[in-house]
CSV table of C-alpha atoms and ligand atoms in Angstrom, one decimal:
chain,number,residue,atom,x,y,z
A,1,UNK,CA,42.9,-17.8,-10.6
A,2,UNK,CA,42.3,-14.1,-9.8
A,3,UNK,CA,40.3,-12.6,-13.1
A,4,UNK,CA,41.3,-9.2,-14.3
A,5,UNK,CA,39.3,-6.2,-14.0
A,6,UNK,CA,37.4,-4.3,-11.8
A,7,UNK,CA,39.7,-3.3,-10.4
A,8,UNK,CA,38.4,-0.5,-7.2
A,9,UNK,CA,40.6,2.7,-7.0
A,10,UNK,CA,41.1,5.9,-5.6
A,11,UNK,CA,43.4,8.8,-4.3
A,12,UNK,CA,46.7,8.1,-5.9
A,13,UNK,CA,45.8,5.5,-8.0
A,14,UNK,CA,43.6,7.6,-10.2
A,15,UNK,CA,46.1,10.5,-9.8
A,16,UNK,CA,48.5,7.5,-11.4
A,17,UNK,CA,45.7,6.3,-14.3
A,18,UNK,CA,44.8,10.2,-15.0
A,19,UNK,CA,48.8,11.0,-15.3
A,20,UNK,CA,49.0,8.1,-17.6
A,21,UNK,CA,45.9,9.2,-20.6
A,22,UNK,CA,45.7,12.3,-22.3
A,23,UNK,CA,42.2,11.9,-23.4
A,24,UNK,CA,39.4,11.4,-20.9
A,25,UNK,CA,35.5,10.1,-22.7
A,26,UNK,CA,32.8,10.7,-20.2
A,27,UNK,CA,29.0,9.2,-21.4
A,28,UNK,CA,26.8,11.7,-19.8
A,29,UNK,CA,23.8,10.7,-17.5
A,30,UNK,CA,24.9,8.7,-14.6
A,31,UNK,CA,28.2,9.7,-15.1
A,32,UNK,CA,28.4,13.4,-15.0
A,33,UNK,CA,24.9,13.8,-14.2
A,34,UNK,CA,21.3,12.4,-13.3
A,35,UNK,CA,18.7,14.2,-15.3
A,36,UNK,CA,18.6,17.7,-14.3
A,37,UNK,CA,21.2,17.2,-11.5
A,38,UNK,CA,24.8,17.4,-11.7
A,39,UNK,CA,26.9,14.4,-9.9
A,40,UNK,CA,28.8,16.7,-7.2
A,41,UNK,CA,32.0,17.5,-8.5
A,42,UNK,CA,31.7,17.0,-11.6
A,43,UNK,CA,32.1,20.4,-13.2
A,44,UNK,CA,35.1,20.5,-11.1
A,45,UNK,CA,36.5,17.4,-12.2
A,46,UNK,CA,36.3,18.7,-15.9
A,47,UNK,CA,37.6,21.7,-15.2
A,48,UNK,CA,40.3,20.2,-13.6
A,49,UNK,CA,41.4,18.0,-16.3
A,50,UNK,CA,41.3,20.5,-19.1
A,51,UNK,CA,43.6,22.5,-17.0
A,52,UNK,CA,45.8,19.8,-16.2
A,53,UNK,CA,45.7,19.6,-20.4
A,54,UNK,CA,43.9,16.7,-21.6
A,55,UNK,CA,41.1,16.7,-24.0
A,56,UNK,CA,37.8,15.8,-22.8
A,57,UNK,CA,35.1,14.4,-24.5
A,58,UNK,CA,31.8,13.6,-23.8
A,59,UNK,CA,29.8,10.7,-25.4
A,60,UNK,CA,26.3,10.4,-25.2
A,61,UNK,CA,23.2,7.7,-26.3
A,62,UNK,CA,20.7,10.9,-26.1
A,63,UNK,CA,19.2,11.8,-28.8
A,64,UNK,CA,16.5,14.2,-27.1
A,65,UNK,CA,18.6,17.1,-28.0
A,66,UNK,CA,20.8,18.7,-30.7
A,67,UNK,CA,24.8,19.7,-29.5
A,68,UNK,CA,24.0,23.4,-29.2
A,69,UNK,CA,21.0,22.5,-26.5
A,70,UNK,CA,23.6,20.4,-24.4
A,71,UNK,CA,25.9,23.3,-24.4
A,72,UNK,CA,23.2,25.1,-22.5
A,73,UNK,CA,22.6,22.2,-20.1
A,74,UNK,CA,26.0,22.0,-19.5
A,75,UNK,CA,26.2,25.6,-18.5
A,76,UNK,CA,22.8,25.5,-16.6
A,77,UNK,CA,24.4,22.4,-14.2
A,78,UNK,CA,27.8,24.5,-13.9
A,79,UNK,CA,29.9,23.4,-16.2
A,80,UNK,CA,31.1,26.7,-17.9
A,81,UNK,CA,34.0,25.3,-20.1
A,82,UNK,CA,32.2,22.6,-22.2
A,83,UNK,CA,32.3,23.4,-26.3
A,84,UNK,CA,30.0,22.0,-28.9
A,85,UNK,CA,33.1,20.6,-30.6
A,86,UNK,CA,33.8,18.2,-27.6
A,87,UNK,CA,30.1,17.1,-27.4
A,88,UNK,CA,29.3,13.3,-29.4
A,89,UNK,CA,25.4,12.7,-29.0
A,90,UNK,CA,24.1,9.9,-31.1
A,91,UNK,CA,21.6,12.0,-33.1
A,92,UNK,CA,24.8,14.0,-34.0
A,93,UNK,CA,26.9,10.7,-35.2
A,94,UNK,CA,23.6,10.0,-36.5
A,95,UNK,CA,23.5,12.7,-39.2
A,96,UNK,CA,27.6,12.5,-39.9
A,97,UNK,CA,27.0,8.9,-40.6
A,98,UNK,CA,24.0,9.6,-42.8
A,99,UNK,CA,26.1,12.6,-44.7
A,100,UNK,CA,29.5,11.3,-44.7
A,101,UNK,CA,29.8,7.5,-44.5
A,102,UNK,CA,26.0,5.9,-46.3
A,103,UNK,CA,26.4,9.1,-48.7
A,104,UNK,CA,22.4,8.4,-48.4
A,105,UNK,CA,21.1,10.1,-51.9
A,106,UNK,CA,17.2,10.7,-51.0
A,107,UNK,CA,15.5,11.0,-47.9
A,108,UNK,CA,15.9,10.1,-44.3
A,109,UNK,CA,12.4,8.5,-42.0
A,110,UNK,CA,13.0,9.1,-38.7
A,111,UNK,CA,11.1,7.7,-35.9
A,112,UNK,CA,12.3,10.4,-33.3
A,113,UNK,CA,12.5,13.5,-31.9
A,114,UNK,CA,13.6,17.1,-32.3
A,115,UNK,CA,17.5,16.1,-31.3
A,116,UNK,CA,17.5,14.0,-34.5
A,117,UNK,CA,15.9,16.3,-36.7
A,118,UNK,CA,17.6,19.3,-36.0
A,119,UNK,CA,21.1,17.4,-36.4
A,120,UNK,CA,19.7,16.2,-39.9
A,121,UNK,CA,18.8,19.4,-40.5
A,122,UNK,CA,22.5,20.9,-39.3
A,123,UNK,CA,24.0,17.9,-41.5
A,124,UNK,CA,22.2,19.1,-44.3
A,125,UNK,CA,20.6,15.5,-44.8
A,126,UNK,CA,17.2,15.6,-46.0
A,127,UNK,CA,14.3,13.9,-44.1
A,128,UNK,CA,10.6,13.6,-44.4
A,129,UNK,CA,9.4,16.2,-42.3
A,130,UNK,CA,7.8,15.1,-39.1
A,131,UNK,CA,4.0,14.1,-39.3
A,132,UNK,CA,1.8,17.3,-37.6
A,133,UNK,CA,-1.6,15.6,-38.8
A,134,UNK,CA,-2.0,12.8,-35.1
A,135,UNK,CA,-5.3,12.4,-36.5
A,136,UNK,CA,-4.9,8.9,-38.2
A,137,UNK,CA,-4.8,8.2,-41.4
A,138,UNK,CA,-4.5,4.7,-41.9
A,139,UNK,CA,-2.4,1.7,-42.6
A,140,UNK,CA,-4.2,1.5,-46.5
A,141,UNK,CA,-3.2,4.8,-47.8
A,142,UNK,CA,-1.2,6.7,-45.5
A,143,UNK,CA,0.9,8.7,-47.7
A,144,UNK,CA,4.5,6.9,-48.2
A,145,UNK,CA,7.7,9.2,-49.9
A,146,UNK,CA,9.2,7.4,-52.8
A,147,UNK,CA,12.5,9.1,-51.7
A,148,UNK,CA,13.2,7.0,-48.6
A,149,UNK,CA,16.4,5.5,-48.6
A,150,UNK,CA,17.0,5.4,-44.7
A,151,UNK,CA,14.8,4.7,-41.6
A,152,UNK,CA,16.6,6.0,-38.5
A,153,UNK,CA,15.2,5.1,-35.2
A,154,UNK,CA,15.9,6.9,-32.0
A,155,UNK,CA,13.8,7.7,-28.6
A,156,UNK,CA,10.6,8.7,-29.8
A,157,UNK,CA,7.6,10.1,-26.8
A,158,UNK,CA,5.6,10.4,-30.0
A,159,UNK,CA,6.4,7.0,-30.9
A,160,UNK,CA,2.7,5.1,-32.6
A,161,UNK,CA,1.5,2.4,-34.7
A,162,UNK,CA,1.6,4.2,-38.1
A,163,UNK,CA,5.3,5.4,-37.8
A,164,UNK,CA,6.2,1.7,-37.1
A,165,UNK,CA,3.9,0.6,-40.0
A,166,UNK,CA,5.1,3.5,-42.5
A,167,UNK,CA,8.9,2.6,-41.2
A,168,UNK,CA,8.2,-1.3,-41.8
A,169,UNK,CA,7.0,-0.4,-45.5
A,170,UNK,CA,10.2,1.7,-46.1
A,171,UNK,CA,11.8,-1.1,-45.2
A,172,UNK,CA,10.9,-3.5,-47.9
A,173,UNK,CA,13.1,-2.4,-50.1
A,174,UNK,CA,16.7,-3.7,-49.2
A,175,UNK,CA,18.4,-1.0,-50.7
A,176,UNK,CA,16.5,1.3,-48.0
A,177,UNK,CA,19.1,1.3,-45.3
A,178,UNK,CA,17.7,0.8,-41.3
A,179,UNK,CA,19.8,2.8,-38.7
A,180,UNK,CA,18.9,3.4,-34.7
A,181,UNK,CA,20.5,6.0,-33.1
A,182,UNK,CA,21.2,3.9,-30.0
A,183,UNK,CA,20.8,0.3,-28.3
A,184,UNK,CA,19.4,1.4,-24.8
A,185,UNK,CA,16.8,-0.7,-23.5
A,186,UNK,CA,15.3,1.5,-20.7
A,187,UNK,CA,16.5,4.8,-18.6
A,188,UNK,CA,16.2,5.4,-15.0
A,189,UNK,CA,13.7,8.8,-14.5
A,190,UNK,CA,13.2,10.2,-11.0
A,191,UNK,CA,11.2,8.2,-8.2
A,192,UNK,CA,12.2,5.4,-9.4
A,193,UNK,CA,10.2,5.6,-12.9
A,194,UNK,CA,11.6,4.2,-16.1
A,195,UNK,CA,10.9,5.6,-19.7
A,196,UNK,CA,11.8,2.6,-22.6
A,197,UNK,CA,14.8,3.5,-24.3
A,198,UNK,CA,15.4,3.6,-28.5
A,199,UNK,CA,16.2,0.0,-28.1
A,200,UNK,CA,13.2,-1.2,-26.8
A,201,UNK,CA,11.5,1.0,-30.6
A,202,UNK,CA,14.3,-0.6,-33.2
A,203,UNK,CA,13.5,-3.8,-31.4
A,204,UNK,CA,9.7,-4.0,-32.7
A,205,UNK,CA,10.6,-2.6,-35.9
A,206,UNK,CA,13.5,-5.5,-36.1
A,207,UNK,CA,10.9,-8.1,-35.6
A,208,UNK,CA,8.5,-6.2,-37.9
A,209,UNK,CA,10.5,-6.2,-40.6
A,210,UNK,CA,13.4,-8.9,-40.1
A,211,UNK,CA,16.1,-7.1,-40.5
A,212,UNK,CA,19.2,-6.0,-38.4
A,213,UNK,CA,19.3,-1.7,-37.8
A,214,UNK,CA,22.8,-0.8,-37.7
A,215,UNK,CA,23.4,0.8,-34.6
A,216,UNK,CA,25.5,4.7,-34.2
A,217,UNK,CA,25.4,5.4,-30.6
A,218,UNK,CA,27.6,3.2,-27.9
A,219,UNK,CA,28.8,0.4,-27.6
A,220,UNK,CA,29.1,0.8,-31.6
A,221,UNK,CA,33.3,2.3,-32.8
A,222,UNK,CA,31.2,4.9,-34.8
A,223,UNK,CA,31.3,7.7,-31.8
A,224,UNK,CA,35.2,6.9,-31.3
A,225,UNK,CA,35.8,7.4,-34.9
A,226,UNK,CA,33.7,10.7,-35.1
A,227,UNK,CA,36.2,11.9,-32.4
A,228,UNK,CA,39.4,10.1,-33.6
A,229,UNK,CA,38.7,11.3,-37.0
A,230,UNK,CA,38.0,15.1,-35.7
A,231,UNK,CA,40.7,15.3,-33.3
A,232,UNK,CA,43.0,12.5,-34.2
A,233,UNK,CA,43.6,10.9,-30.5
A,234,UNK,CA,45.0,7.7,-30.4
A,235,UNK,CA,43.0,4.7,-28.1
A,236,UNK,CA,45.9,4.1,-25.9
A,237,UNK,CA,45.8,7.7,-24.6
A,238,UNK,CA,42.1,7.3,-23.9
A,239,UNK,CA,40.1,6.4,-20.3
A,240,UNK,CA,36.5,5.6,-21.1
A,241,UNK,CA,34.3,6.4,-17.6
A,242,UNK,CA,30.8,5.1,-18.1
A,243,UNK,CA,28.0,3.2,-15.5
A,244,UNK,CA,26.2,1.0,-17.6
A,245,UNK,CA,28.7,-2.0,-18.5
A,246,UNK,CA,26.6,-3.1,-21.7
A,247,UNK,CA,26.9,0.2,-24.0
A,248,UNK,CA,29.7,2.0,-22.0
A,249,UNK,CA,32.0,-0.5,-21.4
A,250,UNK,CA,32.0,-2.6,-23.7
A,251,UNK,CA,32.0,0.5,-26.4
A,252,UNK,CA,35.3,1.0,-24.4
A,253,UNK,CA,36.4,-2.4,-25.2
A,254,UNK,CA,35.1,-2.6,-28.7
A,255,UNK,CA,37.6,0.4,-29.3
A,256,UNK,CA,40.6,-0.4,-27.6
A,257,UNK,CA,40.2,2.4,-24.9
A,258,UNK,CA,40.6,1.3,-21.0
A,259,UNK,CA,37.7,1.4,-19.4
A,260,UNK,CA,36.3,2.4,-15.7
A,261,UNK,CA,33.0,2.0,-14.4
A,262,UNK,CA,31.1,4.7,-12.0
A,263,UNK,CA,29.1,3.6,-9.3
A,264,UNK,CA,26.4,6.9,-9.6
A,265,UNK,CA,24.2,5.2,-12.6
A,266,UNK,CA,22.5,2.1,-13.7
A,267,UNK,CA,25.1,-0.8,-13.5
A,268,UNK,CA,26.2,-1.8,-9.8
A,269,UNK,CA,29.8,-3.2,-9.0
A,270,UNK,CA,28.3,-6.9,-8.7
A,271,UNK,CA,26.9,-7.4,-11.9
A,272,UNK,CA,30.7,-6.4,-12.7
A,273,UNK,CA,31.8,-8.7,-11.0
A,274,UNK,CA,29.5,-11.0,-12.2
A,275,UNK,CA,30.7,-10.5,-15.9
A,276,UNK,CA,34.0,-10.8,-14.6
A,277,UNK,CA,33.4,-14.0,-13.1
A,278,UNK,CA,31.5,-15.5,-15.8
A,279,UNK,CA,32.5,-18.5,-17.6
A,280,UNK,CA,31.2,-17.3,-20.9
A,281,UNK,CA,34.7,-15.5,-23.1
A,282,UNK,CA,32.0,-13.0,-24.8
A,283,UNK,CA,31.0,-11.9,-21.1
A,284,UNK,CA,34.5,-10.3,-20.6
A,285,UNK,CA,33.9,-7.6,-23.0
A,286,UNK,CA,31.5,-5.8,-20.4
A,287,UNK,CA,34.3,-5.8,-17.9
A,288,UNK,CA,35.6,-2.8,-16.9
A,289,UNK,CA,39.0,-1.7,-15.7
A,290,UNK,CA,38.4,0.0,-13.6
A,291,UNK,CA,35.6,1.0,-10.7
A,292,UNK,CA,35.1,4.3,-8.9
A,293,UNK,CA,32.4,5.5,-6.0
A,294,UNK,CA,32.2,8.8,-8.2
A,295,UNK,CA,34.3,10.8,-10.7
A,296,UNK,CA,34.5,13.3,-8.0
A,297,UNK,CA,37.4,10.7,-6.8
A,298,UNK,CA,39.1,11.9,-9.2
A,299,UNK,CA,39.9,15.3,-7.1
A,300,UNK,CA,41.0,13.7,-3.8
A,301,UNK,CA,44.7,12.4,-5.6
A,302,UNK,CA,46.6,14.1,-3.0
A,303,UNK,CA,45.5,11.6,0.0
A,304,UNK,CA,47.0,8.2,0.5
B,1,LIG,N1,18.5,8.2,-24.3
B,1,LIG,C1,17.5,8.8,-23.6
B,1,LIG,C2,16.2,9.1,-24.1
B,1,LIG,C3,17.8,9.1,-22.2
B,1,LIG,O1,16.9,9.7,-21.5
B,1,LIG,C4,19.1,8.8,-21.7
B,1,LIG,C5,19.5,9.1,-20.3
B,1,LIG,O2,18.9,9.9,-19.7
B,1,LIG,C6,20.0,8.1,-22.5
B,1,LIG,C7,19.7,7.9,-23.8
B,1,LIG,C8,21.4,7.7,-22.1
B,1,LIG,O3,22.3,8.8,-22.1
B,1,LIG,P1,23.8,8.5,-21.7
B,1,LIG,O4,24.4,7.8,-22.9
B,1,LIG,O5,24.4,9.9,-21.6
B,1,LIG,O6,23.8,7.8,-20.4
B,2,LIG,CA1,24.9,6.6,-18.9
């Protein structure tokens, strides 16, 4: 039996797969870059597809920064033709949910940084505003807001006891709706360092309070719908390029977009493989499509 998927291409082959979609969805770090380092090629490679005439999107489980701040990162790594509009962070879903599907009517907690606040903010979503007092205060009478009726968790470098203890009080009340920004457990920093990701911050506030957040960023349909819903593109005219199989690709799958792995992030082409070759049916849902060395592949399509 040979099992579909993973299927290694390049040169023609992608020129064929590129020919075939009108809408490409590249997640961001790993992808199109590393940190503070663009992938080689990549700025050419969007530049390329735009003016071959296909939309590009970019989809992104960062919520360090508001859009108009990735605008200026994009720029700063050389990619000169990248607009807000085509930018989907999860601290931007974050605040459409918020404003235009949960209709929240009171207040927002987040446990986060300035990315999700200034996208409240933008959203026009009200929030309590972020704690400047560090001094203490204590888990007797810190002060609590009556007008919580959302908890939001994203990545937080601020993150402490008495945010998880004020959030776990907010979330008492059932009708006080729990939201994390994205799922990620951990990140890949330079020399081989790691920072914990939002995951690894809903997770203790999960067990603190027994509940389930719902989750905005991939491998949640919320960010396709943002887009589909914005620019009306239809799944079957979609490639999904991504590196980590567990919020990537199977956010590809969960949305009916093909899918293809790149090999310049976090997810390597065994444990592919390994899902591929699993016996477990839910496993297949991290399978990509398709596997490339690099997105800068996708410029060599006239070899072969
Ligand atoms: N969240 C944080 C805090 C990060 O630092 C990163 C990657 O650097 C991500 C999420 C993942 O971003 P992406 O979805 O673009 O890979
Ligand atoms: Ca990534």
């Amino acid at each position: 039996v040979t099992s579909k998927g993973c299927q290694k291409i390049r040169g023609s082959q992608i020129k064929e797969l590129l020919d075939a979609k009108r809408n490409v969805l590249f997640d961001c770090d790993g992808v199109i870059w590393n940190g503070e380092t663009a992938v080689p090629g990549a700025p050419e490679v969007v530049s390329s597809l735009k003016q071959q005439g296909k939309n590009v999107f970019f989809v992104t489980n960062n919520c360090t920064r508001p859009r108009e701040n990735y605008v200026q990162k994009f720029s700063r790594l050389g990619f000169n033709d990248v607009a807000q509009e085509e930018i989907f962070s999860s601290a931007y879903c974050s605040a459409v949910y918020l404003r235009d599907v949960a209709k929240v009517q009171g207040k927002v907690f987040v446990i986060g940084g300035s990315g999700v606040y200034n996208e409240l903010r933008d959203a026009g979503v009200p929030f309590v505003e972020e704690e400047t007092d560090t001094s203490g205060g204590s888990i007797y009478d810190c002060p609590l807001d009556s007008e919580v009726k959302a908890v939001l968790v994203g990545y937080d470098e601020k993150f402490n006891f008495l945010k998880l203890a004020k959030a776990c009080c907010y979330l008492r009340n059932a009708d006080c709706l729990f939201l994390a920004t994205d799922p990620d457990p951990w990140h890949p920093l330079r020399g081989g360092r790691v920072t914990p990701g939002s995951g690894s911050l809903t997770a203790a506030l999960e067990t603190a309070t027994d509940r389930k957040a719902t989750v905005i960023g991939k491998p949640s349909r919320f960010m396709f719908e943002c887009i589909a819903s914005q620019f009306g593109v239809d799944p079957a005219q979609c490639l999904m390029v991504g590196d980590r199989l567990e919020t990537d690709i199977l956010f590809g799958t969960n949305c009916g977009l093909d899918t293809m792995l790149t090999l310049t992030g976090v997810s390597k082409m065994e444990e592919a493989e390994g899902y591929r070759d699993s016996e477990a049916p839910e496993k297949k849902d991290f399978v990509p499509d398709y596997v490339v060395d690099t997105i800068a592949d996708f410029l060599q399509t006239e070899e072969e």
